[in-house]
CSV table of C-alpha atoms in Angstrom, one decimal:
chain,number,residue,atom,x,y,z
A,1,UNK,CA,23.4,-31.0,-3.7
A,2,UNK,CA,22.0,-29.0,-6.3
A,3,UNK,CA,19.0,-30.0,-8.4
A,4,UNK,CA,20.2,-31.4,-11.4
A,5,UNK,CA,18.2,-33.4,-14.1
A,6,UNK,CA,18.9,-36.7,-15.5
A,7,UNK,CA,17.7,-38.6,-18.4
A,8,UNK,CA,19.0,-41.5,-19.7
A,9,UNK,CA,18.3,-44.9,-21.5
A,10,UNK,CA,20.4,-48.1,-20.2
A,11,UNK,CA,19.7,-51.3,-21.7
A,12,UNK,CA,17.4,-52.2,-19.5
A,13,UNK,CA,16.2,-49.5,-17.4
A,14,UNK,CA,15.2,-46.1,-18.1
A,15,UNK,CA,15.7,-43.3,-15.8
A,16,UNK,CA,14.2,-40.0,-15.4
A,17,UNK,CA,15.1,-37.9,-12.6
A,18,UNK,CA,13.5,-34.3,-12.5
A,19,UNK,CA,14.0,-33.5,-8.8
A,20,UNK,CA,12.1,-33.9,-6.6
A,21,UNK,CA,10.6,-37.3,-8.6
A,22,UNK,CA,13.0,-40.0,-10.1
A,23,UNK,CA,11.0,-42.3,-12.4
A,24,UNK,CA,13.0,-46.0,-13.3
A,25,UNK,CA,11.3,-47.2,-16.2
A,26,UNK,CA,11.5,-51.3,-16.3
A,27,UNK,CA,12.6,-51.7,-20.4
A,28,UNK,CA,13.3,-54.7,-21.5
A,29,UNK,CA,10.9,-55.8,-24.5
A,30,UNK,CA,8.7,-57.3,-25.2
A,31,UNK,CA,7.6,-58.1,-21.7
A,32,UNK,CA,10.4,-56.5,-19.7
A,33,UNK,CA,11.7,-59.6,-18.0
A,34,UNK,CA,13.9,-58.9,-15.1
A,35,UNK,CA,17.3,-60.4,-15.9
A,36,UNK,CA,20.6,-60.3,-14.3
A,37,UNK,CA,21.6,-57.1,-16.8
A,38,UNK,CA,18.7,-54.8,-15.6
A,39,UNK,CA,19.0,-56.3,-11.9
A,40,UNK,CA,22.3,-54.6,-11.7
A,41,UNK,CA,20.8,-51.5,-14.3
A,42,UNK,CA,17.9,-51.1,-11.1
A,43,UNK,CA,20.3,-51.4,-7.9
A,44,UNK,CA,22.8,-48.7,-9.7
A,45,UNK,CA,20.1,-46.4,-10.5
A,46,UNK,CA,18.7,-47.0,-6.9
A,47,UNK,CA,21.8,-46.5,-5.7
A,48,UNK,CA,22.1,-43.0,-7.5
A,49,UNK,CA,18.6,-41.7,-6.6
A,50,UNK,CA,19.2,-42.6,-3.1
A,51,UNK,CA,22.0,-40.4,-2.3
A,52,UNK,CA,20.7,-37.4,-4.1
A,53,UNK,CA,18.7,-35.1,-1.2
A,54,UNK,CA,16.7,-33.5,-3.9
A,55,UNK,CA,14.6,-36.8,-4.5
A,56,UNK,CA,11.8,-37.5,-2.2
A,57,UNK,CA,9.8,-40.0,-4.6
A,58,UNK,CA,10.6,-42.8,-6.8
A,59,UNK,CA,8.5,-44.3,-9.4
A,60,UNK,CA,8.7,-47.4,-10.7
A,61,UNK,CA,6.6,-49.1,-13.9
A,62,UNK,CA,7.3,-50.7,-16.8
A,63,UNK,CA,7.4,-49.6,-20.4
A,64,UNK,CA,4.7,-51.2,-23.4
A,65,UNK,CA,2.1,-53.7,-21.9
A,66,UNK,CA,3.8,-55.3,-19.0
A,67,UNK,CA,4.9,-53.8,-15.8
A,68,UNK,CA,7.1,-56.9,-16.0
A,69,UNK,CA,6.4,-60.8,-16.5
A,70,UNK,CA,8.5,-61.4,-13.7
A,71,UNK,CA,13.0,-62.9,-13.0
A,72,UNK,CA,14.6,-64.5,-16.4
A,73,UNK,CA,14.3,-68.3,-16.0
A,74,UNK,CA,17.4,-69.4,-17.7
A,75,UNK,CA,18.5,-67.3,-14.2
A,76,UNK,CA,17.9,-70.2,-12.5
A,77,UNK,CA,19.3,-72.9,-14.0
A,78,UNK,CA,21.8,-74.4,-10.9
A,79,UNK,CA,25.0,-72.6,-12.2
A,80,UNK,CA,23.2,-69.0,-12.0
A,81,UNK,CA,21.0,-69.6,-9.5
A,82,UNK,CA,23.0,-68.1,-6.2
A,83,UNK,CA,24.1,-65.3,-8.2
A,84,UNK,CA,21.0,-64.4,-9.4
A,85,UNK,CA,19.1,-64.5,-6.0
A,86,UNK,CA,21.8,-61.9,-4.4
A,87,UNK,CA,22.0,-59.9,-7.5
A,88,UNK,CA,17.2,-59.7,-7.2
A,89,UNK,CA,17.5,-59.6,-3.5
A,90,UNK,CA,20.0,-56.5,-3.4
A,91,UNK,CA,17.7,-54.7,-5.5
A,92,UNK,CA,14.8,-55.6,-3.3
A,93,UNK,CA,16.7,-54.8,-0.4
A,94,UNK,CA,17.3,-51.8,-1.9
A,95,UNK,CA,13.8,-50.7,-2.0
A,96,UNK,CA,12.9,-51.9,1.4
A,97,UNK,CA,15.6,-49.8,2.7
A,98,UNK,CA,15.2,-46.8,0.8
A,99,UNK,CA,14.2,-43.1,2.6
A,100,UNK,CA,12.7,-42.1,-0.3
A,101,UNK,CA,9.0,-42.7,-0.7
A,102,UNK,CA,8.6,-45.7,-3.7
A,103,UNK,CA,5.8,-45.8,-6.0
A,104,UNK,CA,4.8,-48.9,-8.2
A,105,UNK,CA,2.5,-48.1,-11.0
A,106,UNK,CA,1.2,-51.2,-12.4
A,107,UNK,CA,0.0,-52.7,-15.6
A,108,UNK,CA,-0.4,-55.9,-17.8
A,109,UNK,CA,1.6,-58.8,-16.5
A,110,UNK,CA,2.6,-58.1,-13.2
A,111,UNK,CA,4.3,-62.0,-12.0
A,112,UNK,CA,7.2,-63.3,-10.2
A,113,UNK,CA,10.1,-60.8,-9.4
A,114,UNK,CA,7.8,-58.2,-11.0
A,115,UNK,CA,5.3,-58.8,-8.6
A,116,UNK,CA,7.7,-58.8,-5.6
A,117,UNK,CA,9.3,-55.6,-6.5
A,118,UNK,CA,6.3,-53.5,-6.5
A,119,UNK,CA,4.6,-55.2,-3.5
A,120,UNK,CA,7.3,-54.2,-1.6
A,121,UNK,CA,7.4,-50.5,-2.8
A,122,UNK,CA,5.4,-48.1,0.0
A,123,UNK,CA,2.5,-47.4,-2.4
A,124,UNK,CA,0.8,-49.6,-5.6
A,125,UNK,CA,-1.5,-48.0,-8.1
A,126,UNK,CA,-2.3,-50.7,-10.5
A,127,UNK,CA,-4.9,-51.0,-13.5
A,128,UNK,CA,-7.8,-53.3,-12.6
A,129,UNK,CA,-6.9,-55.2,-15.8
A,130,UNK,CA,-3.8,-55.9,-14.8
A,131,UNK,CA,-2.8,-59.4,-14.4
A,132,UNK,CA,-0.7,-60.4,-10.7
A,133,UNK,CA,0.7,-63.9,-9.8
A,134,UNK,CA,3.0,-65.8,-8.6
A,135,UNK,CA,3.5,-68.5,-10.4
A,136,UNK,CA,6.8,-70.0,-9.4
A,137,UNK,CA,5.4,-73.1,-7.8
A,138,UNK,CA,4.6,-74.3,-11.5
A,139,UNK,CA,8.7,-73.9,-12.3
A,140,UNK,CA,8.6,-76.7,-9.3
A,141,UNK,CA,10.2,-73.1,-7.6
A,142,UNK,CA,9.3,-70.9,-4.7
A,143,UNK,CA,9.5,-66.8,-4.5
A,144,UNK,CA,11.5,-65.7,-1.4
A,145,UNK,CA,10.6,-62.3,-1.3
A,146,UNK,CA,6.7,-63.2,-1.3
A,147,UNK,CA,7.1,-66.2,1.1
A,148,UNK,CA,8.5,-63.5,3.5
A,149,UNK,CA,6.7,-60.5,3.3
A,150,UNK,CA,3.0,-61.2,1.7
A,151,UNK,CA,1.3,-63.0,3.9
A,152,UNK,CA,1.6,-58.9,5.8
A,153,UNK,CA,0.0,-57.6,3.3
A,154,UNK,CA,-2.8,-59.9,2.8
A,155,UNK,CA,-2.7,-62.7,5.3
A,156,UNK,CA,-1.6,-65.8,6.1
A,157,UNK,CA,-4.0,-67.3,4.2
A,158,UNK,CA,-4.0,-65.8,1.1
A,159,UNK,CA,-0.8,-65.6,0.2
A,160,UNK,CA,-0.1,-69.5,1.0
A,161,UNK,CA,-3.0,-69.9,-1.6
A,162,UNK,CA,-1.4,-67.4,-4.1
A,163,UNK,CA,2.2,-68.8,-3.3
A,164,UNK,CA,0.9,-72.5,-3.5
A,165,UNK,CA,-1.3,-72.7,-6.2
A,166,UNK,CA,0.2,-69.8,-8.9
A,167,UNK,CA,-2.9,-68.7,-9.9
A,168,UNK,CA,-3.2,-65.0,-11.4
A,169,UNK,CA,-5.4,-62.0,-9.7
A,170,UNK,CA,-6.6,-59.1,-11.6
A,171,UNK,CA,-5.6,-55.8,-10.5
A,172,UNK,CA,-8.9,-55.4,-8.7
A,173,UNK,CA,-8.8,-59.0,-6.7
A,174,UNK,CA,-5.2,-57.3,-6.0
A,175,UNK,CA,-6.3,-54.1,-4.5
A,176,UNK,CA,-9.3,-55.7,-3.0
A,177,UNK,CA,-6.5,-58.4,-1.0
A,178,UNK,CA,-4.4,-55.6,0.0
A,179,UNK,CA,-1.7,-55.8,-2.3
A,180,UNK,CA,-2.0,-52.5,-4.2
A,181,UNK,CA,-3.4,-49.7,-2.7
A,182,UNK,CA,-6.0,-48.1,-5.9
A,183,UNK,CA,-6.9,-50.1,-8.8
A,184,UNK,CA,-8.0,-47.5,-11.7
A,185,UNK,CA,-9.0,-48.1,-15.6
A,186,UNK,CA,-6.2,-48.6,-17.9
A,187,UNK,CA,-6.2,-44.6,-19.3
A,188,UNK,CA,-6.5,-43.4,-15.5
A,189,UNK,CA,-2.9,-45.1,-14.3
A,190,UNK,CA,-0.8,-42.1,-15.3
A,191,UNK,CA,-3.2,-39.6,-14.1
A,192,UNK,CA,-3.7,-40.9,-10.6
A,193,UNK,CA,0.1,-41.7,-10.0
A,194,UNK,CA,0.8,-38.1,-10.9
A,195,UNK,CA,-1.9,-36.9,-8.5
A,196,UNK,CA,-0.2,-38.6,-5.8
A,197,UNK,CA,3.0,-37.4,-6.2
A,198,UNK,CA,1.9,-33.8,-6.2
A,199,UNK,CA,0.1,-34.8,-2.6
A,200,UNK,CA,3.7,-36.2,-1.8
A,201,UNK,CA,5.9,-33.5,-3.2
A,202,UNK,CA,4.2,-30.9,-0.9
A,203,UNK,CA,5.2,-32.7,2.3
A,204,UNK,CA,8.8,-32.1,3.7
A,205,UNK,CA,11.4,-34.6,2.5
A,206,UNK,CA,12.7,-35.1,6.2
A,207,UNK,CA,9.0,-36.0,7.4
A,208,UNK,CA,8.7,-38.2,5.0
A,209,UNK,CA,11.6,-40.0,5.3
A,210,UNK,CA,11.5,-40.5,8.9
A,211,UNK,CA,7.8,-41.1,9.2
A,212,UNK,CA,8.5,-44.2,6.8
A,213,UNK,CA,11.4,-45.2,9.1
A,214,UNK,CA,8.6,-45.2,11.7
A,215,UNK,CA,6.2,-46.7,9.9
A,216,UNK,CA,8.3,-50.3,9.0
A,217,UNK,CA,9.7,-50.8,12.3
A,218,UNK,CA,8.2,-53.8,13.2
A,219,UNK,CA,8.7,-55.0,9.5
A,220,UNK,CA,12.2,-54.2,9.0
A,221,UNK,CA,13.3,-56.2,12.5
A,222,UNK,CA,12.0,-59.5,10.7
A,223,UNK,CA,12.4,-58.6,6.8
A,224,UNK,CA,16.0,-59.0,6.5
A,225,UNK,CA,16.3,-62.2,9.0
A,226,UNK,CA,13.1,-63.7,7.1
A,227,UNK,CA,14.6,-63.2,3.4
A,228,UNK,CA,18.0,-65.2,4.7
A,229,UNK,CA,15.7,-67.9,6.1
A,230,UNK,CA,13.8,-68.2,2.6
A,231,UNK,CA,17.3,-67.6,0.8
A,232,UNK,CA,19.0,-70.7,2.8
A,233,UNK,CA,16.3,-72.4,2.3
A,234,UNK,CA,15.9,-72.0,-1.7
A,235,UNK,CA,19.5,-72.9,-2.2
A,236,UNK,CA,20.3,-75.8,0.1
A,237,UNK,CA,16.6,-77.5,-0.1
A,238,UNK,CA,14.7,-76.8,-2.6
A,239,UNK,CA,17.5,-76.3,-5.9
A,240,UNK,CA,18.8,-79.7,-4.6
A,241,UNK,CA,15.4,-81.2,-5.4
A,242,UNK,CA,14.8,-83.4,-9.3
A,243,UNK,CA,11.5,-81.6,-9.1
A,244,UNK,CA,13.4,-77.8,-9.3
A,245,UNK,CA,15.5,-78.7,-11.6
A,246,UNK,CA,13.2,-80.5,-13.9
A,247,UNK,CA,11.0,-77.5,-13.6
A,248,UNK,CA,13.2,-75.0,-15.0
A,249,UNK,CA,14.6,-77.8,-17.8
A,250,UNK,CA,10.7,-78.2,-18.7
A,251,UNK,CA,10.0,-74.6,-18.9
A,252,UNK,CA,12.9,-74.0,-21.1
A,253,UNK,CA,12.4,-76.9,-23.4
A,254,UNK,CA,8.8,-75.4,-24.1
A,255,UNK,CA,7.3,-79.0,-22.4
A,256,UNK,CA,4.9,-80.2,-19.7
A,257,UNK,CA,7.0,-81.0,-16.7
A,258,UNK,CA,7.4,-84.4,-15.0
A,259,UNK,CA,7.1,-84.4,-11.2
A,260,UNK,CA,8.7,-87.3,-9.4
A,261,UNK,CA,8.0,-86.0,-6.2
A,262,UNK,CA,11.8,-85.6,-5.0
């Protein structure tokens, strides 16, 4: 198809496409949390950039002073919760699946969904200040997506210690584990993201594409099977339990929670 440019603002997502770089602009003030509006703004806009041939890259960051603090809670309450989790995981699928090389470009509060989006994208710049976690086993929850594919970024070990205890990494403890690639000042984001893409804009499209085919082949035979597993498990173990329930009530009520251990 013909080059064409797009810009436009949903109400959650901003996209930019100047071919051959499509930028999605997480944009949902003030700390752009991912709910079930900008899940379906992201797989449509996914969806677009991925049958246009004249895109090769895809950037993804987040607007103000968050990347994003990570999947709505009130998402999870036990009414929304199934919806929710296809609605996340298509756009995560999405991602996985895509030919096009992705790009997260992280700062601030990266937790949660927020984390598992751009820890799944091919390549993470993030700003050593920035803040990762995932803090879902505070909720009394679990997060699917990282319980499947972290522990290949960083290990076994590490990411059953981030999964298990919640605790936030800086951008620098984030690089230094494996799960972003550079970790660069604040001011030096933009400027290092853009110096990659010109590296990537240079290669041939079809190389690129297929080379990344090659490169998650192992991955992608155990991705898909793996996220059903932690899926099936969410929905028919652990949203049964008083402790996941009472963790998202707590949360939402602004109180301590109170564990009773079933």
């Amino acid at each position: 198809m013909a080059s064409t440019f797009v810009e436009r603002n949903l109400a959650r997502v901003a996209v930019n496409i100047a071919p051959p770089v499509a930028r999605l602009v997480l944009s949902h003030p003030p700390v752009n949390v991912v709910d079930i509006a900008m899940m379906e703004e992201l797989a449509q806009a996914l969806g677009e950039v991925e049958g246009r041939s004249d895109i090769s890259v895809v950037v993804l960051s987040g607007a103000s002073k968050d990347f994003s603090a990570g999947v709505d809670v009130a998402a999870h309450t036990p009414d929304k919760v199934e919806g929710m989790l296809l609605k996340f995981h298509a756009v995560i699928r999405a991602l996985v699946a895509s030919r096009k090389v992705t790009v997260a470009a992280v700062h601030g509060h990266c937790l949660g969904g927020g984390a598992e989006m751009a820890m799944v994208c091919d390549v993470v710049y993030t700003t050593s200040s920035a803040q990762w976690g995932f803090p879902e086993i505070k909720l009394g929850c679990y997060p699917p997506v990282a319980c499947t594919a972290l522990a290949a970024l960083v290990g076994q070990k590490r990411a059953a210690e981030l999964i298990l205890t919640g605790r936030m990494i800086s951008g620098i403890e984030a690089t230094e584990m494996g799960l972003a690639n550079r970790a660069v000042a604040d001011e030096e984001l933009t400027a290092a993201v853009d110096h990659l893409i010109e590296e990537l804009v240079g290669l041939s499209p079809a190389a690129l594409a297929i080379t990344k085919k090659a490169v998650y082949t192992w991955d992608a035979m155990h991705f898909d099977k793996g996220l059903a597993r932690a899926e099936k498990i969410y929905l028919e173990e652990l949203k049964k339990t008083a402790d996941a329930q009472e963790g998202i009530r707590a949360f939402m009520e602004k109180r301590a929670p109170k564990w009773v251990g079933k």
